[in-house]
Structure formats: structure tokens, C-alpha cells
Short mmCIF file of C-alpha atoms in Angstrom, two decimals:
data_model
loop_
_atom_site.label_atom_id
_atom_site.label_comp_id
_atom_site.label_asym_id
_atom_site.label_seq_id
_atom_site.Cartn_x
_atom_site.Cartn_y
_atom_site.Cartn_z
CA MET Q 1 160.36 65.44 139.00
CA LEU Q 2 157.80 65.85 141.56
CA GLY Q 3 157.95 62.15 142.59
CA ASN Q 4 155.11 60.49 144.35
CA TRP Q 5 152.96 62.72 146.54
CA LYS Q 6 149.95 62.63 148.00
CA LYS Q 7 147.11 65.36 148.07
CA THR Q 8 146.26 66.32 151.68
CA ILE Q 9 142.49 67.24 152.38
CA TYR Q 10 142.30 69.82 155.00
CA ARG Q 11 139.82 68.54 157.83
CA SER Q 12 138.61 70.82 160.82
CA LYS Q 13 136.77 69.06 163.58
CA GLY Q 14 136.10 72.52 165.19
CA TYR Q 15 134.75 74.28 162.01
CA MET Q 16 132.40 71.00 161.31
CA ALA Q 17 130.91 71.21 164.70
CA PHE Q 18 130.51 75.10 164.22
CA ILE Q 19 128.65 74.59 161.05
CA ARG Q 20 126.44 71.49 162.37
CA ASN Q 21 125.20 73.66 165.21
CA GLN Q 22 124.27 76.60 162.94
CA PRO Q 23 120.68 76.90 161.29
CA CYS Q 24 120.06 75.98 157.73
CA ILE Q 25 121.00 79.19 155.40
CA VAL Q 26 117.66 78.43 153.59
CA ASP Q 27 115.12 77.74 155.93
CA GLY Q 28 116.55 78.39 159.62
CA LYS Q 29 116.16 74.77 160.66
CA VAL Q 30 118.41 73.16 163.01
CA PRO Q 31 120.23 70.80 163.30
CA SER Q 32 122.39 71.17 160.17
CA ASP Q 33 124.13 68.80 157.92
CA SER Q 34 127.65 70.48 156.77
CA HIS Q 35 127.50 70.50 152.94
CA HIS Q 36 130.81 70.60 151.20
CA CYS Q 37 130.56 73.32 148.40
CA ALA Q 38 133.65 72.91 146.34
CA GLY Q 39 133.81 70.01 143.91
CA SER Q 40 135.03 66.79 144.54
CA ALA Q 41 138.72 66.75 145.97
CA GLY Q 42 138.86 63.42 144.01
CA THR Q 43 137.24 59.90 143.73
CA ALA Q 44 135.06 59.31 146.91
CA LEU Q 45 136.82 62.27 148.69
CA LYS Q 46 135.13 65.47 149.92
CA ASN Q 47 136.69 68.72 149.51
CA THR Q 48 138.62 70.74 152.50
CA ASP Q 49 135.99 71.15 155.54
CA LEU Q 50 136.49 75.01 155.11
CA THR Q 51 133.95 74.75 152.06
CA CYS Q 52 130.95 73.75 154.24
CA ILE Q 53 127.85 75.58 154.77
CA PRO Q 54 125.05 74.62 156.78
CA LEU Q 55 121.90 73.02 155.34
CA CYS Q 56 119.22 71.39 156.99
CA ARG Q 57 118.61 67.48 155.72
CA TRP Q 58 116.06 68.31 153.16
CA CYS Q 59 117.91 71.40 151.61
CA HIS Q 60 121.43 68.95 151.83
CA SER Q 61 119.52 66.49 149.72
CA SER Q 62 117.95 69.02 147.37
CA ILE Q 63 121.19 70.74 146.58
CA HIS Q 64 122.44 67.21 145.66
CA THR Q 65 119.39 66.53 143.70
CA ILE Q 66 119.15 69.83 141.48
CA GLY Q 67 122.65 71.09 141.36
CA ARG Q 68 124.30 74.33 142.88
CA ARG Q 69 122.79 76.71 139.97
CA SER Q 70 119.50 75.61 140.29
CA PHE Q 71 119.66 75.56 144.00
CA GLU Q 72 120.87 79.04 144.11
CA GLU Q 73 118.09 80.19 141.74
CA GLN Q 74 115.50 78.59 143.61
CA HIS Q 75 116.40 79.91 146.87
CA ASN Q 76 118.07 83.41 145.86
CA ILE Q 77 121.21 82.87 147.62
CA SER Q 78 124.77 82.82 146.61
CA ILE Q 79 127.03 79.90 147.66
CA SER Q 80 130.01 81.65 147.60
CA THR Q 81 128.78 84.82 149.54
CA GLU Q 82 127.63 82.06 152.05
CA LEU Q 83 130.95 80.58 152.47
CA TYR Q 84 132.58 83.70 153.29
CA LYS Q 85 130.06 84.66 155.56
CA TRP Q 86 130.28 81.21 157.62
CA LEU Q 87 134.20 81.19 157.44
CA MET Q 88 134.22 85.01 158.59
CA ARG Q 89 131.79 84.20 161.63
CA TYR Q 90 134.09 81.12 162.73
CA ILE Q 91 137.24 83.00 162.56
CA CYS Q 92 135.60 85.83 164.87
CA THR Q 93 134.31 83.36 167.20
CA LEU Q 94 138.10 81.57 167.37
CA GLU Q 95 139.26 85.22 168.02
CA GLY Q 96 136.67 85.96 170.67
CA GLY Q 97 135.12 88.73 168.79
CA ASN Q 98 131.68 89.45 167.53
CA HIS Q 99 130.99 88.41 163.82
CA GLU Q 100 128.04 90.91 163.78
CA GLU Q 101 131.15 93.74 163.71
CA HIS Q 102 132.27 92.48 160.47
CA ASP Q 103 128.61 91.59 158.81
CA TRP Q 104 128.86 95.13 157.04
CA VAL Q 105 131.64 93.47 154.84
CA ILE Q 106 129.17 90.54 153.95
CA LYS Q 107 126.32 93.06 153.23
CA GLY Q 108 128.36 94.63 150.85
CA LEU Q 109 128.95 91.51 149.16
CA GLU Q 110 125.10 90.81 148.72
CA GLU Q 111 124.29 94.21 147.21
#
């Protein structure tokens, strides 16, 4: 028997600060809100911080209003690709590298 356990949600102040300092993926506006993309982790809980992408306040409100699929179609973007892109850029920043060296991987996903 598993017994009592509590689901732990990963939080990253560093990643959240990084995302909020990026331009909105749709219109390039700054500052950005950090939108948690993956589904809810539970009642009134946001999912892990590593599922965030930068959206301006208007776009953040819009995705919650019209839903992910409609938002992706309306703006011709893939949230999954954007998640991968921002995680890769953050990791490159932590390692002191230049994310542009790895953008060829992202371009391959978008084709």
C-alpha cells in the first residue's frame, strides 16, 4: 500500500523570472505573464513552473478565454514547440551558452 503521499509541484523562481523577462510569443510585448500550459495539477493548483511560456497580459487572458486549441489556431503557433523552445533557451542560459547555437533543433520542429 502506498500510504499517504502529497503530490509535489516543482517550482522554479529562476525560470519564472526568466519567462517574465521575455517578450510575448505572440506579439512581442513586454512585460510578460508566465502562462502555465499543462493541465491543472489539482484543485486550485498550477502545474509545474517548467510548463510556462511568456504571454502578455492580453494574450494570457485570451488563451484562458478561448482555450488552447483555438489560441494556437488563431495565432498559428504550437504551444508544445514553444514550451520546448523556452526550456532549451533557459538551460542554455544556465550553462552560459548561447541558445541561438541550438535554434536549429527548434527550427526542425517547426517545419
